[in-house]
Short mmCIF file of C-alpha atoms (C1' of nucleotides) in Angstrom, two decimals:
data_model
loop_
_atom_site.label_atom_id
_atom_site.label_comp_id
_atom_site.label_asym_id
_atom_site.label_seq_id
_atom_site.Cartn_x
_atom_site.Cartn_y
_atom_site.Cartn_z
CA MET A 1 -75.75 79.40 73.11
CA PRO A 2 -75.27 80.05 69.34
CA GLY A 3 -72.59 77.14 68.63
CA GLY A 4 -74.70 74.30 69.14
CA PRO A 5 -73.53 70.46 67.88
CA LEU A 6 -72.41 71.93 64.95
CA ARG A 7 -69.21 73.03 66.04
CA ASP A 8 -66.37 71.00 66.37
CA ARG A 9 -67.94 68.49 64.28
CA ARG A 10 -65.39 65.31 63.93
CA PRO A 11 -65.38 65.06 59.39
CA GLU A 12 -67.00 61.29 59.42
CA GLY A 13 -64.43 59.01 57.68
CA GLY A 14 -63.07 56.75 60.45
CA GLU A 15 -59.86 56.82 62.11
CA ARG A 16 -57.87 60.09 61.51
CA LEU A 17 -53.89 58.77 61.58
CA SER A 18 -51.37 60.43 62.62
CA ARG A 19 -48.15 62.47 61.56
CA ALA A 20 -46.30 59.66 62.86
CA THR A 21 -48.47 56.85 61.35
CA ALA A 22 -47.96 58.79 57.80
CA HIS A 23 -44.48 59.12 58.54
CA ARG A 24 -43.92 55.10 59.25
CA LEU A 25 -46.37 54.49 55.77
CA SER A 26 -44.02 56.20 53.98
CA LEU A 27 -41.24 53.81 55.28
CA TYR A 28 -43.44 50.44 54.75
CA LEU A 29 -44.20 51.76 50.98
CA ARG A 30 -39.76 52.18 50.55
CA ALA A 31 -39.87 48.67 52.55
CA LEU A 32 -42.14 47.10 49.67
CA ALA A 33 -40.64 48.90 46.84
CA ALA A 34 -37.66 47.97 47.29
CA TRP A 35 -39.03 43.85 48.09
CA PRO A 36 -37.80 41.30 45.48
CA ALA A 37 -40.88 40.59 44.25
CA ASP A 38 -41.34 37.31 45.60
CA GLY A 39 -44.48 35.14 46.06
CA GLY A 40 -46.24 39.06 46.20
CA LYS A 41 -47.22 38.28 50.53
CA VAL A 42 -45.56 40.66 53.31
CA SER A 43 -46.28 39.92 56.96
CA SER A 44 -46.26 42.57 59.62
CA GLY A 45 -42.87 40.72 60.78
CA ARG A 46 -41.04 41.75 57.80
CA ILE A 47 -41.98 44.54 56.96
CA ALA A 48 -41.50 45.52 60.98
CA ALA A 49 -37.86 43.41 60.95
CA ALA A 50 -37.01 45.76 57.23
CA CYS A 51 -38.33 49.55 58.62
CA GLY A 52 -37.26 49.32 62.62
CA VAL A 53 -40.19 49.46 64.52
CA THR A 54 -42.13 46.18 65.72
CA ASP A 55 -44.85 44.05 64.40
CA ALA A 56 -47.72 45.28 66.46
CA GLN A 57 -47.39 48.64 64.78
CA VAL A 58 -47.24 47.21 61.60
CA ARG A 59 -50.46 45.82 62.03
CA ARG A 60 -51.76 48.56 63.83
CA ASP A 61 -51.13 51.13 61.02
CA LEU A 62 -52.14 49.06 58.39
CA ALA A 63 -55.12 48.11 60.01
CA SER A 64 -56.00 51.45 59.31
CA LEU A 65 -55.90 51.59 56.08
CA GLY A 66 -58.44 49.19 56.36
CA HIS A 67 -59.34 45.32 55.95
CA LEU A 68 -55.76 44.89 53.53
CA GLY A 69 -54.47 41.85 55.67
CA ARG A 70 -55.78 38.44 55.86
CA ARG A 71 -55.84 36.31 59.18
CA GLY A 72 -53.11 33.34 58.64
CA ILE A 73 -51.69 34.42 55.20
CA GLY A 74 -50.63 38.50 55.56
CA TYR A 75 -50.89 41.28 52.80
CA ASP A 76 -50.71 41.51 49.36
CA ALA A 77 -47.50 43.28 48.46
CA PRO A 78 -48.70 45.04 45.45
CA GLU A 79 -52.00 45.69 46.93
CA LEU A 80 -50.68 47.46 49.87
CA ALA A 81 -48.27 49.70 47.90
CA ALA A 82 -51.63 51.08 46.26
CA ALA A 83 -53.13 51.02 49.46
CA ILE A 84 -50.27 53.62 51.28
CA ARG A 85 -49.65 55.57 47.90
CA ALA A 86 -54.09 56.62 47.88
CA VAL A 87 -53.86 57.23 51.88
CA LEU A 88 -50.67 59.54 51.49
CA GLY A 89 -51.82 61.05 48.42
CA ILE A 90 -49.52 60.11 45.98
CA ASP A 91 -51.49 57.98 43.62
CA ARG A 92 -50.86 61.34 41.24
CA THR A 93 -48.93 63.00 40.24
CA TRP A 94 -48.06 66.93 42.24
CA ARG A 95 -47.11 69.66 39.95
CA ALA A 96 -43.72 71.84 42.17
CA VAL A 97 -42.13 74.52 42.06
CA LEU A 98 -38.58 74.90 43.21
CA VAL A 99 -37.57 78.39 44.45
CA GLY A 100 -33.59 79.47 45.15
CA VAL A 101 -31.24 77.19 42.87
CA GLY A 102 -28.45 76.76 45.19
CA ASN A 103 -26.51 73.15 45.91
CA LEU A 104 -28.60 71.73 48.21
CA ALA A 105 -31.71 72.48 45.10
CA ARG A 106 -29.47 71.02 42.28
CA ALA A 107 -29.22 68.16 45.18
CA LEU A 108 -33.32 67.72 45.27
CA LEU A 109 -33.08 68.12 41.29
CA ARG A 110 -31.24 65.25 41.24
CA TYR A 111 -32.53 62.86 43.38
CA ARG A 112 -33.94 60.04 41.86
CA GLY A 113 -37.44 59.32 43.83
CA PHE A 114 -38.87 62.43 43.24
CA ARG A 115 -40.38 61.87 40.04
CA THR A 116 -41.07 58.43 40.63
CA GLN A 117 -42.78 58.92 43.63
CA GLY A 118 -44.94 61.79 42.07
CA PHE A 119 -43.35 64.79 42.60
CA GLU A 120 -42.72 66.64 39.28
CA VAL A 121 -40.50 70.11 39.19
CA LEU A 122 -42.22 71.50 36.55
CA ALA A 123 -39.71 75.33 37.18
CA LEU A 124 -36.81 77.04 39.70
CA PHE A 125 -36.45 80.41 40.37
CA ASP A 126 -34.27 82.27 41.34
CA ALA A 127 -33.69 86.23 42.50
CA ASP A 128 -29.99 86.80 41.36
CA PRO A 129 -29.69 87.58 37.87
CA ALA A 130 -26.92 85.70 36.69
CA LYS A 131 -28.44 82.35 37.38
CA VAL A 132 -31.58 83.24 35.62
CA GLY A 133 -31.47 81.17 32.17
CA GLU A 134 -28.96 78.67 33.45
CA ARG A 135 -30.43 74.84 32.82
CA VAL A 136 -30.59 72.81 35.48
CA GLU A 137 -31.74 69.55 34.79
CA GLY A 138 -33.54 70.30 31.32
CA LEU A 139 -35.26 73.51 33.16
CA ALA A 140 -34.40 76.89 32.55
CA ILE A 141 -33.84 79.58 35.71
CA GLU A 142 -36.72 81.74 36.00
CA PRO A 143 -36.78 85.26 38.10
CA THR A 144 -38.51 85.17 41.32
CA ASP A 145 -40.12 88.46 40.91
CA ARG A 146 -42.29 85.92 37.99
CA LEU A 147 -43.01 83.04 41.01
CA ALA A 148 -46.36 84.32 41.70
CA GLU A 149 -47.26 84.36 37.84
CA ARG A 150 -45.75 81.24 36.75
CA VAL A 151 -47.13 79.77 39.69
CA ARG A 152 -50.77 80.43 38.52
CA GLU A 153 -50.04 79.45 34.94
CA LEU A 154 -48.02 75.63 35.94
CA GLY A 155 -51.58 75.23 38.14
CA ALA A 156 -48.18 73.98 40.97
CA GLU A 157 -49.44 73.15 43.95
CA LEU A 158 -46.44 72.22 45.72
CA ALA A 159 -42.98 74.58 46.19
CA ILE A 160 -39.80 73.13 47.59
CA LEU A 161 -38.07 76.19 49.43
CA THR A 162 -34.43 76.17 49.86
CA VAL A 163 -33.53 79.82 49.57
CA PRO A 164 -31.23 81.76 52.38
CA ALA A 165 -33.20 82.33 55.88
CA GLU A 166 -33.31 85.96 54.55
CA ALA A 167 -35.56 85.52 51.25
CA ALA A 168 -37.54 82.84 52.97
CA GLN A 169 -41.07 84.74 54.02
CA PRO A 170 -40.77 87.06 51.55
CA VAL A 171 -41.04 83.76 49.16
CA ALA A 172 -43.50 81.53 51.65
CA ASP A 173 -46.10 84.96 50.93
CA ALA A 174 -45.62 85.62 47.47
CA LEU A 175 -46.58 81.78 46.84
CA GLY A 176 -49.46 81.73 49.56
CA ALA A 177 -50.79 84.59 47.34
CA ALA A 178 -49.99 82.74 44.52
CA GLY A 179 -52.10 79.94 45.90
CA ILE A 180 -49.83 76.56 46.60
CA ARG A 181 -51.21 74.24 48.82
CA GLY A 182 -48.05 73.05 50.51
CA VAL A 183 -44.56 73.68 51.17
CA LEU A 184 -41.19 71.75 51.87
CA ASN A 185 -38.68 74.39 53.30
CA PHE A 186 -35.76 74.07 54.13
CA ALA A 187 -34.86 77.49 55.06
CA PRO A 188 -33.96 77.25 59.27
CA VAL A 189 -36.88 80.27 59.82
CA LEU A 190 -40.45 79.67 61.15
CA LEU A 191 -42.12 80.34 58.37
CA LYS A 192 -46.32 82.25 58.38
CA LEU A 193 -48.33 80.94 56.56
CA PRO A 194 -52.27 81.16 56.13
CA PRO A 195 -53.75 77.81 57.18
CA ARG A 196 -54.97 76.29 54.06
CA VAL A 197 -50.90 76.02 53.24
CA LYS A 198 -49.49 73.00 54.82
CA LEU A 199 -45.74 73.68 55.62
CA VAL A 200 -43.32 70.60 56.21
CA SER A 201 -39.74 72.27 57.77
CA VAL A 202 -36.60 70.40 57.42
CA ASP A 203 -33.44 71.95 58.94
CA LEU A 204 -30.50 70.22 58.82
CA ALA A 205 -28.59 71.88 61.76
CA ILE A 206 -30.76 70.82 63.94
CA GLN A 207 -30.80 67.30 63.06
CA LEU A 208 -26.77 67.20 63.74
CA GLU A 209 -27.66 68.75 67.23
CA GLN A 210 -30.24 66.16 67.89
CA LEU A 211 -27.51 63.65 66.88
CA ALA A 212 -24.74 65.57 69.60
CA PHE A 213 -27.86 65.40 72.31
CA LEU A 214 -28.45 61.71 71.72
CA ILE A 215 -24.51 60.72 72.10
CA GLN A 216 -24.25 63.04 75.12
CA HIS A 217 -27.17 61.15 76.87
CA GLY A 218 -26.47 57.31 76.03
CA GLU A 219 -30.05 56.55 74.94
CA PRO A 220 -30.90 53.32 74.36
CA ALA A 221 -31.44 52.40 71.57
CA ALA A 222 -30.52 53.53 67.82
CA ASP A 223 -32.98 55.56 65.81
CA PRO A 224 -34.85 54.02 62.90
CA ALA A 225 -35.61 57.13 61.22
CA ALA A 226 -35.66 60.92 62.05
CA ARG A 227 -37.85 63.77 60.48
CA MET B 1 -22.56 50.16 95.14
CA PRO B 2 -20.79 53.60 95.57
CA GLY B 3 -22.02 56.70 96.23
CA GLY B 4 -23.78 56.53 99.28
CA PRO B 5 -24.95 58.85 101.47
CA LEU B 6 -25.07 61.95 98.67
CA ARG B 7 -28.59 61.75 97.45
CA ASP B 8 -30.40 64.14 95.73
CA ARG B 9 -28.81 65.52 93.29
CA ARG B 10 -31.43 67.51 91.56
CA PRO B 11 -29.14 69.99 88.71
CA GLU B 12 -29.10 67.23 86.09
CA GLY B 13 -29.02 64.28 86.89
CA GLY B 14 -32.68 63.40 87.46
CA GLU B 15 -35.18 64.24 84.71
CA ARG B 16 -34.47 62.44 80.85
CA LEU B 17 -35.53 64.84 78.78
CA SER B 18 -37.07 62.95 75.20
CA ARG B 19 -36.06 63.08 72.00
CA ALA B 20 -39.28 65.65 71.45
CA THR B 21 -37.58 68.08 74.09
CA ALA B 22 -34.43 68.38 73.03
CA HIS B 23 -35.93 69.32 69.01
CA ARG B 24 -37.81 71.99 70.57
CA LEU B 25 -34.67 73.57 72.99
CA SER B 26 -32.97 73.75 69.25
CA LEU B 27 -36.02 75.95 68.05
CA TYR B 28 -36.36 78.04 70.97
CA LEU B 29 -32.03 78.55 70.65
CA ARG B 30 -32.09 79.38 67.28
CA ALA B 31 -35.06 82.13 68.64
CA LEU B 32 -32.69 83.49 70.99
CA ALA B 33 -29.95 83.43 68.74
CA ALA B 34 -31.50 85.74 66.44
CA TRP B 35 -33.04 87.73 68.99
CA PRO B 36 -32.40 91.47 69.15
CA ALA B 37 -30.40 91.72 72.55
CA ASP B 38 -32.66 93.56 73.99
CA GLY B 39 -32.31 93.66 77.39
CA GLY B 40 -31.28 90.28 77.45
CA LYS B 41 -35.12 89.30 79.27
CA VAL B 42 -37.47 87.19 77.38
CA SER B 43 -40.41 85.22 78.71
CA SER B 44 -41.83 81.73 77.61
CA GLY B 45 -44.50 83.58 75.95
CA ARG B 46 -41.80 85.45 73.63
CA ILE B 47 -40.20 82.60 72.74
CA ALA B 48 -43.50 80.12 72.50
CA ALA B 49 -44.77 82.52 69.79
CA ALA B 50 -41.26 82.83 68.00
CA CYS B 51 -41.49 79.35 68.02
CA GLY B 52 -45.07 77.76 66.96
CA VAL B 53 -45.73 76.21 70.32
CA THR B 54 -47.39 76.98 73.47
CA ASP B 55 -46.20 78.95 76.66
CA ALA B 56 -46.93 76.65 78.76
CA GLN B 57 -45.28 74.20 76.90
CA VAL B 58 -41.93 76.25 76.92
CA ARG B 59 -41.93 76.43 80.82
CA ARG B 60 -41.91 72.67 80.74
CA ASP B 61 -39.36 72.54 78.86
CA LEU B 62 -36.74 74.81 79.91
CA ALA B 63 -38.12 74.14 83.45
CA SER B 64 -36.49 70.59 83.14
CA LEU B 65 -33.20 72.13 82.91
CA GLY B 66 -33.05 73.74 86.10
CA HIS B 67 -33.77 76.01 87.67
CA LEU B 68 -33.21 78.95 84.90
CA GLY B 69 -36.16 81.18 85.55
CA ARG B 70 -37.19 83.78 87.84
CA ARG B 71 -41.05 84.03 88.89
CA GLY B 72 -42.24 87.20 87.20
CA ILE B 73 -39.22 88.26 85.50
CA GLY B 74 -38.87 85.75 83.07
CA TYR B 75 -35.02 83.93 82.09
CA ASP B 76 -31.88 85.65 81.80
CA ALA B 77 -31.11 84.90 77.08
CA PRO B 78 -27.61 84.62 77.37
CA GLU B 79 -27.49 82.60 80.45
CA LEU B 80 -30.80 80.63 78.91
CA ALA B 81 -28.72 79.71 75.68
CA ALA B 82 -25.73 79.12 77.84
CA ALA B 83 -27.83 76.25 79.14
CA ILE B 84 -29.37 74.84 76.26
CA ARG B 85 -26.26 74.18 74.47
CA ALA B 86 -25.11 72.41 77.71
CA VAL B 87 -27.56 70.09 78.02
CA LEU B 88 -27.43 69.41 73.74
CA GLY B 89 -23.78 69.10 73.90
CA ILE B 90 -23.19 71.96 71.85
CA ASP B 91 -21.36 73.98 74.16
CA ARG B 92 -17.70 71.97 72.77
CA THR B 93 -16.63 71.14 69.09
CA TRP B 94 -17.55 67.73 67.67
CA ARG B 95 -15.02 66.50 64.67
CA ALA B 96 -16.95 64.72 61.96
CA VAL B 97 -16.11 63.83 59.01
CA LEU B 98 -18.04 63.61 55.79
CA VAL B 99 -18.67 60.73 53.32
CA GLY B 100 -19.83 61.50 49.92
CA VAL B 101 -19.45 64.56 48.28
CA GLY B 102 -22.00 65.11 46.19
CA ASN B 103 -24.46 67.98 45.90
CA LEU B 104 -26.04 67.84 49.11
CA ALA B 105 -22.25 67.31 50.27
CA ARG B 106 -21.51 71.31 49.32
CA ALA B 107 -24.53 72.08 50.48
CA LEU B 108 -24.27 71.42 53.65
CA LEU B 109 -20.51 72.63 53.84
CA ARG B 110 -21.81 75.99 52.59
CA TYR B 111 -24.43 75.65 55.74
CA ARG B 112 -23.82 78.47 57.70
CA GLY B 113 -24.48 77.39 61.55
CA PHE B 114 -22.69 74.28 61.44
CA ARG B 115 -19.58 75.67 62.24
CA THR B 116 -20.82 78.11 64.19
CA GLN B 117 -23.44 75.52 66.44
CA GLY B 118 -20.29 73.47 67.26
CA PHE B 119 -19.74 71.09 63.91
CA GLU B 120 -16.72 71.29 62.90
CA VAL B 121 -15.68 69.05 59.44
CA LEU B 122 -12.17 68.01 59.29
CA ALA B 123 -12.06 65.40 56.43
CA LEU B 124 -14.31 64.97 52.79
CA PHE B 125 -13.90 61.05 51.54
CA ASP B 126 -15.37 59.91 47.81
CA ALA B 127 -15.30 56.63 46.52
CA ASP B 128 -15.18 57.94 43.08
CA PRO B 129 -11.43 58.60 42.19
CA ALA B 130 -11.79 61.60 39.86
CA LYS B 131 -13.47 63.11 42.54
CA VAL B 132 -9.61 63.02 44.72
CA GLY B 133 -7.71 65.72 45.10
CA GLU B 134 -10.54 67.87 44.75
CA ARG B 135 -10.50 70.92 47.27
CA VAL B 136 -14.52 71.88 48.35
CA GLU B 137 -14.69 74.44 51.38
CA GLY B 138 -11.21 74.35 51.67
CA LEU B 139 -11.01 70.50 52.51
CA ALA B 140 -9.14 68.37 49.87
CA ILE B 141 -11.49 64.82 48.97
CA GLU B 142 -9.59 61.69 50.06
CA PRO B 143 -10.48 58.21 49.33
CA THR B 144 -13.10 56.72 51.20
CA ASP B 145 -11.19 53.33 51.47
CA ARG B 146 -8.79 55.82 53.89
CA LEU B 147 -11.97 56.19 55.65
CA ALA B 148 -11.13 53.83 59.14
CA GLU B 149 -7.58 54.88 59.06
CA ARG B 150 -8.36 58.52 58.92
CA VAL B 151 -11.06 58.20 61.24
CA ARG B 152 -8.49 57.47 63.81
CA GLU B 153 -6.33 59.64 63.01
CA LEU B 154 -8.59 63.28 63.34
CA GLY B 155 -9.95 61.13 66.63
CA ALA B 156 -13.68 62.35 64.58
CA GLU B 157 -16.63 61.74 66.52
CA LEU B 158 -19.24 61.89 64.28
CA ALA B 159 -19.90 61.27 60.26
CA ILE B 160 -22.45 63.01 57.66
CA LEU B 161 -23.19 60.37 55.44
CA THR B 162 -24.21 61.57 52.02
CA VAL B 163 -23.98 58.36 49.80
CA PRO B 164 -26.21 56.70 47.34
CA ALA B 165 -28.07 54.16 48.86
CA GLU B 166 -26.04 51.12 47.49
CA ALA B 167 -23.00 52.58 49.14
CA ALA B 168 -24.41 53.69 52.75
CA GLN B 169 -24.68 50.48 54.43
CA PRO B 170 -20.66 49.47 53.71
CA VAL B 171 -19.36 53.12 54.88
CA ALA B 172 -21.18 52.80 58.36
CA ASP B 173 -20.00 49.61 59.15
CA ALA B 174 -16.47 50.85 58.21
CA LEU B 175 -17.03 53.85 60.62
CA GLY B 176 -19.39 51.66 62.91
CA ALA B 177 -15.33 49.43 62.92
CA ALA B 178 -13.36 52.71 63.64
CA GLY B 179 -15.06 53.80 66.12
CA ILE B 180 -17.69 56.59 65.44
CA ARG B 181 -19.78 57.54 67.89
CA GLY B 182 -22.98 59.02 65.39
CA VAL B 183 -24.12 59.43 61.99
CA LEU B 184 -26.06 61.93 60.34
CA ASN B 185 -27.43 59.82 57.66
CA PHE B 186 -28.58 61.06 54.37
CA ALA B 187 -29.36 58.29 52.51
CA PRO B 188 -32.56 56.22 51.99
CA VAL B 189 -32.05 53.01 54.10
CA LEU B 190 -31.99 51.64 57.60
CA LEU B 191 -28.41 51.89 58.29
CA LYS B 192 -27.78 48.97 60.51
CA LEU B 193 -25.21 50.13 63.40
CA PRO B 194 -23.90 48.86 66.33
CA PRO B 195 -26.24 50.43 69.64
CA ARG B 196 -23.36 52.58 70.61
CA VAL B 197 -23.50 54.49 67.10
CA LYS B 198 -26.11 56.88 67.34
CA LEU B 199 -27.65 57.43 64.58
CA VAL B 200 -30.10 60.26 63.14
CA SER B 201 -31.65 59.96 59.55
CA VAL B 202 -32.79 62.56 57.20
CA ASP B 203 -35.30 61.44 53.88
CA LEU B 204 -35.59 64.16 51.93
CA ALA B 205 -38.46 62.62 49.87
CA ILE B 206 -40.27 61.12 53.06
CA GLN B 207 -40.90 64.66 53.44
CA LEU B 208 -42.46 65.44 50.14
CA GLU B 209 -44.59 62.47 50.46
CA GLN B 210 -45.48 63.72 54.71
CA LEU B 211 -46.57 67.26 52.32
CA ALA B 212 -48.85 65.44 50.12
CA PHE B 213 -50.41 63.59 52.58
CA LEU B 214 -51.05 66.63 54.98
CA ILE B 215 -52.77 68.63 51.89
CA GLN B 216 -54.98 64.87 51.05
CA HIS B 217 -56.44 65.19 55.10
CA GLY B 218 -57.14 68.65 55.64
CA GLU B 219 -55.03 68.69 59.52
CA PRO B 220 -56.01 71.66 61.61
CA ALA B 221 -52.78 73.01 61.79
CA ALA B 222 -49.43 74.26 59.33
CA ASP B 223 -46.25 72.43 60.87
CA PRO B 224 -44.39 74.85 63.23
CA ALA B 225 -41.47 72.99 62.18
CA ALA B 226 -40.30 69.54 61.53
CA ARG B 227 -38.28 66.35 62.21
"C1'" DG C 1 -48.71 26.99 62.91
"C1'" DA C 2 -48.53 31.76 60.98
"C1'" DG C 3 -50.55 35.68 60.84
"C1'" DT C 4 -54.11 39.09 61.37
"C1'" DG C 5 -56.58 42.33 63.76
"C1'" DT C 6 -58.17 44.61 67.81
"C1'" DG C 7 -59.72 45.34 72.65
"C1'" DA C 8 -57.43 46.93 76.94
"C1'" DA C 9 -53.67 48.38 79.53
"C1'" DC C 10 -49.58 51.13 79.36
"C1'" DG C 11 -46.78 55.34 79.31
"C1'" DG C 12 -45.38 59.40 78.01
"C1'" DC C 13 -46.15 63.50 76.71
"C1'" DT C 14 -49.31 68.38 76.67
"C1'" DT C 15 -52.03 71.13 78.38
"C1'" DC C 16 -54.76 72.91 82.82
"C1'" DA C 17 -55.11 76.12 86.49
"C1'" DC C 18 -53.05 77.64 90.04
"C1'" DA C 19 -50.03 77.96 93.83
"C1'" DG C 20 -46.25 81.30 94.65
"C1'" DC C 21 -42.45 84.49 94.10
"C1'" DT C 22 -41.16 89.98 92.03
"C1'" DA D 1 -49.82 92.81 87.39
"C1'" DG D 2 -46.73 89.87 85.04
"C1'" DC D 3 -43.92 85.26 85.54
"C1'" DT D 4 -42.25 81.08 86.26
"C1'" DG D 5 -42.77 76.68 88.20
"C1'" DT D 6 -45.60 72.34 88.48
"C1'" DG D 7 -49.28 68.87 90.65
"C1'" DA D 8 -53.25 66.86 88.24
"C1'" DA D 9 -55.44 65.62 84.29
"C1'" DG D 10 -56.62 64.62 79.06
"C1'" DC D 11 -54.92 62.69 75.10
"C1'" DC D 12 -52.54 60.01 71.98
"C1'" DG D 13 -49.76 56.92 70.35
"C1'" DT D 14 -47.67 52.36 71.34
"C1'" DT D 15 -47.76 47.47 73.13
"C1'" DC D 16 -49.32 43.21 75.10
"C1'" DA D 17 -52.68 39.62 74.64
"C1'" DC D 18 -54.98 37.48 72.46
"C1'" DA D 19 -59.37 35.14 69.96
"C1'" DC D 20 -59.86 34.58 65.33
"C1'" DT D 21 -59.18 33.06 60.79
"C1'" DC D 22 -56.59 30.11 57.08
#
DNA sequence: GAGTGTGAACGGCTTCACAGCT
DNA sequence: AGCTGTGAAGCCGTTCACACTC
């Protein structure tokens, strides 16, 4: 058998944390940031209460980052925040471009917390010639057919896709070819991308459907945060 | 104990379907809608391919809706779509209000698929007096302090919250008091609501953080759709 | 007392595999 | 052959409980 023990080798480095855990870490980070910077010590219980999860869950999540807590004491808030940022990969600045400058794009651009959390939008693109040249939040809109070229030029790693559904796949193809590493997609379609490009999709209509579902079936508890 | 001799309620009383399943059902529904309306028959394999899941998963999900498929044949697309709509609770119209008329709100209002999927926004509210009276997508913006009164008047069941973070909790309180049944929240805070009010939260900044995390750790596969 | 770290039990979702129908 | 429905198994994330530390 040619495969042998070399295949399927777990890349060492301890425990891989799940996507769900990563999501909660974002929540914890937000809670820490909103904290009145008192003593600097926090406990799993306080974080849990602020984020709507159990304290055991918080401890389990934080333990996966290393030995950050001290028994009987708690966690050091700044140290904890730094560790979470590091594992989430937001301890540096990500260079991003945005394609499709509609209302959603404008809302995102104005959203504080993008730049503060380490995301920087470097360029805007739109296929509509009437929009090209217009300035939004300090950036001039460029034509979409320059997308690949400019992505390479700027060294952008992330793309935010806020184009209509029909335009999404062609743009995604162009982004993939230009060497982008991640796409945050708001178009309600299933994008096909090479496996080296990571994808997170947000479908706003589906969220409303989920809400209808929750009401329809009397689920036990309200949801702390959703995806 | 009422009921008595009537047991054996197979059709819908038995299995509760999970939130994850409900999310996938939304995906399937979208795939069905986008289908070229050929014969009218679909198989679990085709749906699976369109949604980025396994065929076994599709069968398991659809089986939980009742006995819709026919062995050797597949599913009848229109019938399947109707069944999914029914279980998701979107086989009727939901009356909704929207609070906080910024760019995000305008993007949502323009989003086709809201009204077509059974959601109708009846009124808009904003705390900014300068915006009150302005018409957006055919609706005049009303002052937020009329919110509770108008929710009752209109019989609204759902609310879409697109206000700044600081304003979210007070508005949520007002909505809860007015008898709203569900809230779709876009403000980056953990809302406290009575358990009878269902909550779905969408945090756009967290989605970007998730993307950074995926890139940072070379996850095996790209994600079909996210929450 | 307050609080973390963690094995172990638990529960639920997903995948497998195949029987059964067309 | 093609495809669904479904026990059974596998897997993974969450919760429990408690030893341990300050």
